[in-house]
Amino acid sequence: MEFKAMRGFSDILPPATRRWEMLEERAREVLEGFGFSEIRVPILERAELFSRSIGEETDIVEKEMYTFEDRSGDCVTLRPEATASMVRAYIEHKLYAADPMAKLYSIGPMFRHERPQKGRHRQFHQINVEVFGVSQPMIDAEVMAILMHYLSLVEATNCHLQINSLGCPHCRLEYKEILRAFLKDHLSGLCEDCRRRMERNPLRTFDCKVPGCQEIMSKAPPISDYLCPPCAEHFAEVRKYLEILEIVYEVNPRMVRGLDYYARTTFEVVAGGLGAQNAVAAGGRYDQLVAALGGPDIPGIGFAIGMERLLLITPNKTLPSGPSLFIAALGEGLRRKAFGLSYKLNRACVKTLIDYEGRSLKAQMRRADKVGARYVLIIGENEQRTGQAILRDMKEKKQEEIPLSSIFEEIVKRLKEIAL
Ligand code: ATP
Ligand code: MG
């Protein structure tokens, strides 16, 4: 029997793991700099948390969740996104008690049963960023600016910020009627899903991927024309603050986002080069979500960056992955010396490799070359006799003699710089 990873689930192998680590490290640096702290939430939650927050009539809840009954008979879901869990944790641990404002981020895997293709996986990874407790439009602009700053820092190419406002439940009520009327006029052109959604959640029709529906929706009245005065003002202010921070953006009046909890500001970063799955990051405001999940009336805003898609649009810089030093030792006594020395050097962060197999000097040199060692330290009988080991720079094709008595110190002095 042959075991393979499941469709849509990928192994992330070295040296690619180094790129993942670097993108994560940069994210941590940027976010910590803006006053965010990391939160780690479970991967498994009660199914109801997601159906309540994301919305019953959404693609995620209707078609994409990994939901199953566990051994105690609880209905559980592998998280398809992180905001719901972060909100749950914020409420559960009363993170609002001292101060409602909380800036939190989290990095980790998400699960959605979708059709795997370029930039679309069943297990994928996100960097999630959330700000609780600030309703002022300044924070909307700041959150988007942080996202754009991060994307430019990691040299993501061709990224464009698109923004929209979905209004609040109040103005959406009126808009839904207007949209329903429009959909009724175009009923014959709509797919079955959209006809059903027209009644219960007409906004979802904007998300439909069926070409016929998309064609119709491109002519639908945009929600931005029906914002109530406070929502219209909020949106105008967001735009003003984006301009203060010199963030380039475009208004996309037909972007609705696939989650029901968004209100007012929503945004996406689309990137050329991603093909059909063109959004590398997306987010928005969720002012009613904390209350809807049983917490106090506290607003929130956040976004998620898709790591797999980010990797597709950031430079693949190859890093030296071989050891800094290979110790080629001959004879039992010297092999033991090499063994101890390499352990000490590795502890001192000098990436060192030895020959474990007792090969000939020629074979050891071949191996040093194969693994891409920058330096080779040669210690054989000759070296032991003279008390001088040979350190060969494989790149510069030079070598020098180093006294065996102070070998550790001498190597650390020379190699630590290139090892780091
Ligand atoms: P899409 O329109 O591509 O389905 P979405 O609106 O469902 O995206 P969100 O729920 O907003 O996506 O998630 C935020 C980000 O997470 C997306 O912009 C994308 O980069 C990433 N993402 C979402 N689903 C997947 C997936 N199945 N595989 C890889 N990345 C994903
Ligand atoms: Mg999706």
PDB file of N, CA, C and O in Angstrom, residues 185-246:
ATOM      1  N   ASP A 185     -36.376  40.665 -11.446  1.00  0.00           N
ATOM      2  CA  ASP A 185     -36.462  41.038 -12.858  1.00  0.00           C
ATOM      3  C   ASP A 185     -35.552  40.192 -13.740  1.00  0.00           C
ATOM      4  O   ASP A 185     -35.696  40.180 -14.955  1.00  0.00           O
ATOM      5  N   HIS A 186     -34.538  39.556 -13.117  1.00  0.00           N
ATOM      6  CA  HIS A 186     -33.579  38.776 -13.913  1.00  0.00           C
ATOM      7  C   HIS A 186     -33.594  37.300 -13.546  1.00  0.00           C
ATOM      8  O   HIS A 186     -32.628  36.585 -13.782  1.00  0.00           O
ATOM      9  N   LEU A 187     -34.705  36.875 -12.965  1.00  0.00           N
ATOM     10  CA  LEU A 187     -34.818  35.535 -12.403  1.00  0.00           C
ATOM     11  C   LEU A 187     -34.422  34.424 -13.380  1.00  0.00           C
ATOM     12  O   LEU A 187     -33.701  33.492 -13.020  1.00  0.00           O
ATOM     13  N   SER A 188     -34.848  34.548 -14.617  1.00  0.00           N
ATOM     14  CA  SER A 188     -34.630  33.455 -15.572  1.00  0.00           C
ATOM     15  C   SER A 188     -33.142  33.231 -15.860  1.00  0.00           C
ATOM     16  O   SER A 188     -32.740  32.134 -16.219  1.00  0.00           O
ATOM     17  N   GLY A 189     -32.331  34.285 -15.680  1.00  0.00           N
ATOM     18  CA  GLY A 189     -30.893  34.143 -15.971  1.00  0.00           C
ATOM     19  C   GLY A 189     -30.085  33.628 -14.784  1.00  0.00           C
ATOM     20  O   GLY A 189     -28.888  33.364 -14.923  1.00  0.00           O
ATOM     21  N   LEU A 190     -30.718  33.505 -13.608  1.00  0.00           N
ATOM     22  CA  LEU A 190     -29.962  33.134 -12.399  1.00  0.00           C
ATOM     23  C   LEU A 190     -29.887  31.623 -12.199  1.00  0.00           C
ATOM     24  O   LEU A 190     -30.819  30.903 -12.554  1.00  0.00           O
ATOM     25  N   CYS A 191     -28.774  31.181 -11.592  1.00  0.00           N
ATOM     26  CA  CYS A 191     -28.635  29.761 -11.298  1.00  0.00           C
ATOM     27  C   CYS A 191     -29.530  29.398 -10.100  1.00  0.00           C
ATOM     28  O   CYS A 191     -30.057  30.282  -9.426  1.00  0.00           O
ATOM     29  N   GLU A 192     -29.635  28.100  -9.865  1.00  0.00           N
ATOM     30  CA  GLU A 192     -30.534  27.631  -8.814  1.00  0.00           C
ATOM     31  C   GLU A 192     -30.144  28.164  -7.436  1.00  0.00           C
ATOM     32  O   GLU A 192     -30.980  28.607  -6.663  1.00  0.00           O
ATOM     33  N   ASP A 193     -28.818  28.128  -7.168  1.00  0.00           N
ATOM     34  CA  ASP A 193     -28.299  28.632  -5.887  1.00  0.00           C
ATOM     35  C   ASP A 193     -28.720  30.080  -5.669  1.00  0.00           C
ATOM     36  O   ASP A 193     -29.179  30.450  -4.591  1.00  0.00           O
ATOM     37  N   CYS A 194     -28.534  30.886  -6.697  1.00  0.00           N
ATOM     38  CA  CYS A 194     -28.823  32.315  -6.564  1.00  0.00           C
ATOM     39  C   CYS A 194     -30.319  32.566  -6.359  1.00  0.00           C
ATOM     40  O   CYS A 194     -30.701  33.463  -5.611  1.00  0.00           O
ATOM     41  N   ARG A 195     -31.134  31.770  -7.034  1.00  0.00           N
ATOM     42  CA  ARG A 195     -32.589  31.932  -6.849  1.00  0.00           C
ATOM     43  C   ARG A 195     -32.970  31.665  -5.407  1.00  0.00           C
ATOM     44  O   ARG A 195     -33.804  32.365  -4.825  1.00  0.00           O
ATOM     45  N   ARG A 196     -32.337  30.636  -4.851  1.00  0.00           N
ATOM     46  CA  ARG A 196     -32.629  30.295  -3.467  1.00  0.00           C
ATOM     47  C   ARG A 196     -32.105  31.393  -2.538  1.00  0.00           C
ATOM     48  O   ARG A 196     -32.772  31.812  -1.608  1.00  0.00           O
ATOM     49  N   ARG A 197     -30.902  31.867  -2.846  1.00  0.00           N
ATOM     50  CA  ARG A 197     -30.277  32.866  -1.984  1.00  0.00           C
ATOM     51  C   ARG A 197     -30.967  34.217  -2.070  1.00  0.00           C
ATOM     52  O   ARG A 197     -30.886  35.019  -1.135  1.00  0.00           O
ATOM     53  N   MET A 198     -31.620  34.451  -3.198  1.00  0.00           N
ATOM     54  CA  MET A 198     -32.299  35.727  -3.411  1.00  0.00           C
ATOM     55  C   MET A 198     -33.234  36.039  -2.246  1.00  0.00           C
ATOM     56  O   MET A 198     -33.299  37.170  -1.782  1.00  0.00           O
ATOM     57  N   GLU A 199     -33.933  35.017  -1.775  1.00  0.00           N
ATOM     58  CA  GLU A 199     -34.877  35.240  -0.687  1.00  0.00           C
ATOM     59  C   GLU A 199     -34.175  35.448   0.647  1.00  0.00           C
ATOM     60  O   GLU A 199     -34.369  36.438   1.322  1.00  0.00           O
ATOM     61  N   ARG A 200     -33.296  34.500   0.981  1.00  0.00           N
ATOM     62  CA  ARG A 200     -32.726  34.513   2.337  1.00  0.00           C
ATOM     63  C   ARG A 200     -31.514  35.419   2.501  1.00  0.00           C
ATOM     64  O   ARG A 200     -31.311  36.000   3.558  1.00  0.00           O
ATOM     65  N   ASN A 201     -30.685  35.488   1.487  1.00  0.00           N
ATOM     66  CA  ASN A 201     -29.461  36.274   1.616  1.00  0.00           C
ATOM     67  C   ASN A 201     -29.026  36.803   0.243  1.00  0.00           C
ATOM     68  O   ASN A 201     -28.061  36.329  -0.342  1.00  0.00           O
ATOM     69  N   PRO A 202     -29.769  37.789  -0.280  1.00  0.00           N
ATOM     70  CA  PRO A 202     -29.543  38.221  -1.673  1.00  0.00           C
ATOM     71  C   PRO A 202     -28.122  38.726  -1.963  1.00  0.00           C
ATOM     72  O   PRO A 202     -27.645  38.619  -3.085  1.00  0.00           O
ATOM     73  N   LEU A 203     -27.426  39.238  -0.924  1.00  0.00           N
ATOM     74  CA  LEU A 203     -26.066  39.752  -1.167  1.00  0.00           C
ATOM     75  C   LEU A 203     -25.107  38.695  -1.697  1.00  0.00           C
ATOM     76  O   LEU A 203     -24.161  38.994  -2.412  1.00  0.00           O
ATOM     77  N   ARG A 204     -25.371  37.441  -1.315  1.00  0.00           N
ATOM     78  CA  ARG A 204     -24.504  36.340  -1.722  1.00  0.00           C
ATOM     79  C   ARG A 204     -24.477  36.144  -3.240  1.00  0.00           C
ATOM     80  O   ARG A 204     -23.556  35.535  -3.764  1.00  0.00           O
ATOM     81  N   THR A 205     -25.506  36.653  -3.925  1.00  0.00           N
ATOM     82  CA  THR A 205     -25.550  36.477  -5.379  1.00  0.00           C
ATOM     83  C   THR A 205     -24.349  37.158  -6.053  1.00  0.00           C
ATOM     84  O   THR A 205     -23.945  36.768  -7.135  1.00  0.00           O
ATOM     85  N   PHE A 206     -23.759  38.159  -5.388  1.00  0.00           N
ATOM     86  CA  PHE A 206     -22.569  38.813  -5.951  1.00  0.00           C
ATOM     87  C   PHE A 206     -21.369  37.868  -5.991  1.00  0.00           C
ATOM     88  O   PHE A 206     -20.457  38.042  -6.775  1.00  0.00           O
ATOM     89  N   ASP A 207     -21.376  36.874  -5.090  1.00  0.00           N
ATOM     90  CA  ASP A 207     -20.253  35.929  -4.987  1.00  0.00           C
ATOM     91  C   ASP A 207     -20.300  34.827  -6.024  1.00  0.00           C
ATOM     92  O   ASP A 207     -19.326  34.097  -6.197  1.00  0.00           O
ATOM     93  N   CYS A 208     -21.453  34.640  -6.668  1.00  0.00           N
ATOM     94  CA  CYS A 208     -21.655  33.474  -7.521  1.00  0.00           C
ATOM     95  C   CYS A 208     -20.623  33.441  -8.643  1.00  0.00           C
ATOM     96  O   CYS A 208     -20.294  34.458  -9.248  1.00  0.00           O
ATOM     97  N   LYS A 209     -20.088  32.230  -8.878  1.00  0.00           N
ATOM     98  CA  LYS A 209     -19.036  32.103  -9.890  1.00  0.00           C
ATOM     99  C   LYS A 209     -19.612  31.713 -11.268  1.00  0.00           C
ATOM    100  O   LYS A 209     -18.880  31.661 -12.239  1.00  0.00           O
ATOM    101  N   VAL A 210     -20.915  31.453 -11.326  1.00  0.00           N
ATOM    102  CA  VAL A 210     -21.541  31.087 -12.610  1.00  0.00           C
ATOM    103  C   VAL A 210     -21.512  32.306 -13.546  1.00  0.00           C
ATOM    104  O   VAL A 210     -21.969  33.385 -13.160  1.00  0.00           O
ATOM    105  N   PRO A 211     -20.938  32.142 -14.763  1.00  0.00           N
ATOM    106  CA  PRO A 211     -20.778  33.300 -15.653  1.00  0.00           C
ATOM    107  C   PRO A 211     -22.080  34.066 -15.903  1.00  0.00           C
ATOM    108  O   PRO A 211     -22.080  35.306 -15.902  1.00  0.00           O
ATOM    109  N   GLY A 212     -23.178  33.347 -16.115  1.00  0.00           N
ATOM    110  CA  GLY A 212     -24.460  34.011 -16.365  1.00  0.00           C
ATOM    111  C   GLY A 212     -24.845  34.919 -15.215  1.00  0.00           C
ATOM    112  O   GLY A 212     -25.309  36.055 -15.428  1.00  0.00           O
ATOM    113  N   CYS A 213     -24.653  34.437 -13.989  1.00  0.00           N
ATOM    114  CA  CYS A 213     -24.988  35.229 -12.809  1.00  0.00           C
ATOM    115  C   CYS A 213     -24.052  36.434 -12.687  1.00  0.00           C
ATOM    116  O   CYS A 213     -24.486  37.541 -12.371  1.00  0.00           O
ATOM    117  N   GLN A 214     -22.776  36.192 -12.972  1.00  0.00           N
ATOM    118  CA  GLN A 214     -21.811  37.291 -12.878  1.00  0.00           C
ATOM    119  C   GLN A 214     -22.165  38.417 -13.838  1.00  0.00           C
ATOM    120  O   GLN A 214     -22.074  39.598 -13.494  1.00  0.00           O
ATOM    121  N   GLU A 215     -22.579  38.018 -15.024  1.00  0.00           N
ATOM    122  CA  GLU A 215     -22.994  38.990 -16.049  1.00  0.00           C
ATOM    123  C   GLU A 215     -24.157  39.847 -15.519  1.00  0.00           C
ATOM    124  O   GLU A 215     -24.132  41.071 -15.600  1.00  0.00           O
ATOM    125  N   ILE A 216     -25.136  39.182 -14.941  1.00  0.00           N
ATOM    126  CA  ILE A 216     -26.286  39.908 -14.390  1.00  0.00           C
ATOM    127  C   ILE A 216     -25.852  40.817 -13.241  1.00  0.00           C
ATOM    128  O   ILE A 216     -26.221  41.989 -13.179  1.00  0.00           O
ATOM    129  N   MET A 217     -25.009  40.253 -12.338  1.00  0.00           N
ATOM    130  CA  MET A 217     -24.624  41.020 -11.158  1.00  0.00           C
ATOM    131  C   MET A 217     -23.787  42.245 -11.493  1.00  0.00           C
ATOM    132  O   MET A 217     -23.751  43.203 -10.737  1.00  0.00           O
ATOM    133  N   SER A 218     -23.104  42.204 -12.649  1.00  0.00           N
ATOM    134  CA  SER A 218     -22.306  43.373 -13.021  1.00  0.00           C
ATOM    135  C   SER A 218     -23.211  44.584 -13.287  1.00  0.00           C
ATOM    136  O   SER A 218     -22.746  45.718 -13.329  1.00  0.00           O
ATOM    137  N   LYS A 219     -24.504  44.318 -13.470  1.00  0.00           N
ATOM    138  CA  LYS A 219     -25.434  45.438 -13.710  1.00  0.00           C
ATOM    139  C   LYS A 219     -26.304  45.739 -12.485  1.00  0.00           C
ATOM    140  O   LYS A 219     -27.147  46.637 -12.512  1.00  0.00           O
ATOM    141  N   ALA A 220     -26.103  44.967 -11.434  1.00  0.00           N
ATOM    142  CA  ALA A 220     -26.938  45.162 -10.236  1.00  0.00           C
ATOM    143  C   ALA A 220     -26.620  46.490  -9.563  1.00  0.00           C
ATOM    144  O   ALA A 220     -25.510  46.993  -9.666  1.00  0.00           O
ATOM    145  N   PRO A 221     -27.607  47.082  -8.887  1.00  0.00           N
ATOM    146  CA  PRO A 221     -27.324  48.334  -8.175  1.00  0.00           C
ATOM    147  C   PRO A 221     -26.321  48.081  -7.047  1.00  0.00           C
ATOM    148  O   PRO A 221     -26.495  47.135  -6.289  1.00  0.00           O
ATOM    149  N   PRO A 222     -25.250  48.874  -6.969  1.00  0.00           N
ATOM    150  CA  PRO A 222     -24.244  48.629  -5.916  1.00  0.00           C
ATOM    151  C   PRO A 222     -24.718  49.134  -4.559  1.00  0.00           C
ATOM    152  O   PRO A 222     -25.417  50.152  -4.478  1.00  0.00           O
ATOM    153  N   ILE A 223     -24.297  48.431  -3.533  1.00  0.00           N
ATOM    154  CA  ILE A 223     -24.722  48.789  -2.178  1.00  0.00           C
ATOM    155  C   ILE A 223     -24.240  50.179  -1.777  1.00  0.00           C
ATOM    156  O   ILE A 223     -24.906  50.889  -1.022  1.00  0.00           O
ATOM    157  N   SER A 224     -23.104  50.562  -2.324  1.00  0.00           N
ATOM    158  CA  SER A 224     -22.536  51.868  -1.933  1.00  0.00           C
ATOM    159  C   SER A 224     -23.482  53.038  -2.256  1.00  0.00           C
ATOM    160  O   SER A 224     -23.372  54.101  -1.663  1.00  0.00           O
ATOM    161  N   ASP A 225     -24.412  52.827  -3.198  1.00  0.00           N
ATOM    162  CA  ASP A 225     -25.389  53.891  -3.506  1.00  0.00           C
ATOM    163  C   ASP A 225     -26.487  53.992  -2.462  1.00  0.00           C
ATOM    164  O   ASP A 225     -27.291  54.911  -2.492  1.00  0.00           O
ATOM    165  N   TYR A 226     -26.552  53.011  -1.556  1.00  0.00           N
ATOM    166  CA  TYR A 226     -27.680  52.990  -0.613  1.00  0.00           C
ATOM    167  C   TYR A 226     -27.250  53.055   0.848  1.00  0.00           C
ATOM    168  O   TYR A 226     -27.989  52.664   1.733  1.00  0.00           O
ATOM    169  N   LEU A 227     -26.038  53.545   1.097  1.00  0.00           N
ATOM    170  CA  LEU A 227     -25.562  53.638   2.480  1.00  0.00           C
ATOM    171  C   LEU A 227     -26.340  54.701   3.248  1.00  0.00           C
ATOM    172  O   LEU A 227     -26.654  55.770   2.706  1.00  0.00           O
ATOM    173  N   CYS A 228     -26.622  54.418   4.531  1.00  0.00           N
ATOM    174  CA  CYS A 228     -27.266  55.431   5.363  1.00  0.00           C
ATOM    175  C   CYS A 228     -26.232  56.527   5.668  1.00  0.00           C
ATOM    176  O   CYS A 228     -25.035  56.289   5.536  1.00  0.00           O
ATOM    177  N   PRO A 229     -26.670  57.720   6.061  1.00  0.00           N
ATOM    178  CA  PRO A 229     -25.697  58.811   6.239  1.00  0.00           C
ATOM    179  C   PRO A 229     -24.511  58.470   7.147  1.00  0.00           C
ATOM    180  O   PRO A 229     -23.369  58.754   6.775  1.00  0.00           O
ATOM    181  N   PRO A 230     -24.699  57.823   8.315  1.00  0.00           N
ATOM    182  CA  PRO A 230     -23.504  57.521   9.126  1.00  0.00           C
ATOM    183  C   PRO A 230     -22.536  56.557   8.426  1.00  0.00           C
ATOM    184  O   PRO A 230     -21.326  56.707   8.543  1.00  0.00           O
ATOM    185  N   CYS A 231     -23.082  55.574   7.689  1.00  0.00           N
ATOM    186  CA  CYS A 231     -22.207  54.629   6.981  1.00  0.00           C
ATOM    187  C   CYS A 231     -21.487  55.330   5.823  1.00  0.00           C
ATOM    188  O   CYS A 231     -20.305  55.065   5.569  1.00  0.00           O
ATOM    189  N   ALA A 232     -22.200  56.200   5.137  1.00  0.00           N
ATOM    190  CA  ALA A 232     -21.581  56.934   4.027  1.00  0.00           C
ATOM    191  C   ALA A 232     -20.462  57.819   4.564  1.00  0.00           C
ATOM    192  O   ALA A 232     -19.378  57.910   3.965  1.00  0.00           O
ATOM    193  N   GLU A 233     -20.696  58.407   5.716  1.00  0.00           N
ATOM    194  CA  GLU A 233     -19.676  59.281   6.302  1.00  0.00           C
ATOM    195  C   GLU A 233     -18.456  58.454   6.736  1.00  0.00           C
ATOM    196  O   GLU A 233     -17.313  58.857   6.505  1.00  0.00           O
ATOM    197  N   HIS A 234     -18.734  57.310   7.351  1.00  0.00           N
ATOM    198  CA  HIS A 234     -17.638  56.433   7.778  1.00  0.00           C
ATOM    199  C   HIS A 234     -16.762  56.062   6.573  1.00  0.00           C
ATOM    200  O   HIS A 234     -15.537  56.158   6.629  1.00  0.00           O
ATOM    201  N   PHE A 235     -17.415  55.696   5.489  1.00  0.00           N
ATOM    202  CA  PHE A 235     -16.670  55.288   4.292  1.00  0.00           C
ATOM    203  C   PHE A 235     -15.842  56.448   3.730  1.00  0.00           C
ATOM    204  O   PHE A 235     -14.680  56.279   3.347  1.00  0.00           O
ATOM    205  N   ALA A 236     -16.444  57.640   3.719  1.00  0.00           N
ATOM    206  CA  ALA A 236     -15.717  58.818   3.225  1.00  0.00           C
ATOM    207  C   ALA A 236     -14.490  59.096   4.099  1.00  0.00           C
ATOM    208  O   ALA A 236     -13.417  59.439   3.596  1.00  0.00           O
ATOM    209  N   GLU A 237     -14.651  58.908   5.398  1.00  0.00           N
ATOM    210  CA  GLU A 237     -13.538  59.139   6.325  1.00  0.00           C
ATOM    211  C   GLU A 237     -12.426  58.105   6.125  1.00  0.00           C
ATOM    212  O   GLU A 237     -11.245  58.440   6.172  1.00  0.00           O
ATOM    213  N   VAL A 238     -12.827  56.860   5.931  1.00  0.00           N
ATOM    214  CA  VAL A 238     -11.827  55.805   5.678  1.00  0.00           C
ATOM    215  C   VAL A 238     -10.965  56.212   4.487  1.00  0.00           C
ATOM    216  O   VAL A 238      -9.728  56.141   4.530  1.00  0.00           O
ATOM    217  N   ARG A 239     -11.624  56.676   3.451  1.00  0.00           N
ATOM    218  CA  ARG A 239     -10.902  57.063   2.238  1.00  0.00           C
ATOM    219  C   ARG A 239      -9.970  58.233   2.510  1.00  0.00           C
ATOM    220  O   ARG A 239      -8.839  58.275   2.017  1.00  0.00           O
ATOM    221  N   LYS A 240     -10.464  59.174   3.330  1.00  0.00           N
ATOM    222  CA  LYS A 240      -9.630  60.338   3.671  1.00  0.00           C
ATOM    223  C   LYS A 240      -8.374  59.888   4.416  1.00  0.00           C
ATOM    224  O   LYS A 240      -7.260  60.316   4.108  1.00  0.00           O
ATOM    225  N   TYR A 241      -8.563  58.978   5.373  1.00  0.00           N
ATOM    226  CA  TYR A 241      -7.399  58.527   6.150  1.00  0.00           C
ATOM    227  C   TYR A 241      -6.433  57.684   5.317  1.00  0.00           C
ATOM    228  O   TYR A 241      -5.228  57.706   5.533  1.00  0.00           O
ATOM    229  N   LEU A 242      -6.983  56.938   4.364  1.00  0.00           N
ATOM    230  CA  LEU A 242      -6.101  56.185   3.459  1.00  0.00           C
ATOM    231  C   LEU A 242      -5.227  57.154   2.675  1.00  0.00           C
ATOM    232  O   LEU A 242      -4.038  56.915   2.454  1.00  0.00           O
ATOM    233  N   GLU A 243      -5.844  58.272   2.292  1.00  0.00           N
ATOM    234  CA  GLU A 243      -5.074  59.263   1.538  1.00  0.00           C
ATOM    235  C   GLU A 243      -4.001  59.909   2.407  1.00  0.00           C
ATOM    236  O   GLU A 243      -2.877  60.142   1.959  1.00  0.00           O
ATOM    237  N   ILE A 244      -4.330  60.149   3.672  1.00  0.00           N
ATOM    238  CA  ILE A 244      -3.316  60.704   4.599  1.00  0.00           C
ATOM    239  C   ILE A 244      -2.112  59.765   4.692  1.00  0.00           C
ATOM    240  O   ILE A 244      -0.965  60.200   4.714  1.00  0.00           O
ATOM    241  N   LEU A 245      -2.385  58.475   4.718  1.00  0.00           N
ATOM    242  CA  LEU A 245      -1.287  57.499   4.822  1.00  0.00           C
ATOM    243  C   LEU A 245      -0.679  57.152   3.458  1.00  0.00           C
ATOM    244  O   LEU A 245       0.179  56.282   3.358  1.00  0.00           O
ATOM    245  N   GLU A 246      -1.182  57.852   2.427  1.00  0.00           N
ATOM    246  CA  GLU A 246      -0.684  57.664   1.054  1.00  0.00           C
ATOM    247  C   GLU A 246      -0.818  56.219   0.561  1.00  0.00           C
ATOM    248  O   GLU A 246       0.090  55.660  -0.049  1.00  0.00           O
TER     249      GLU A 246
END
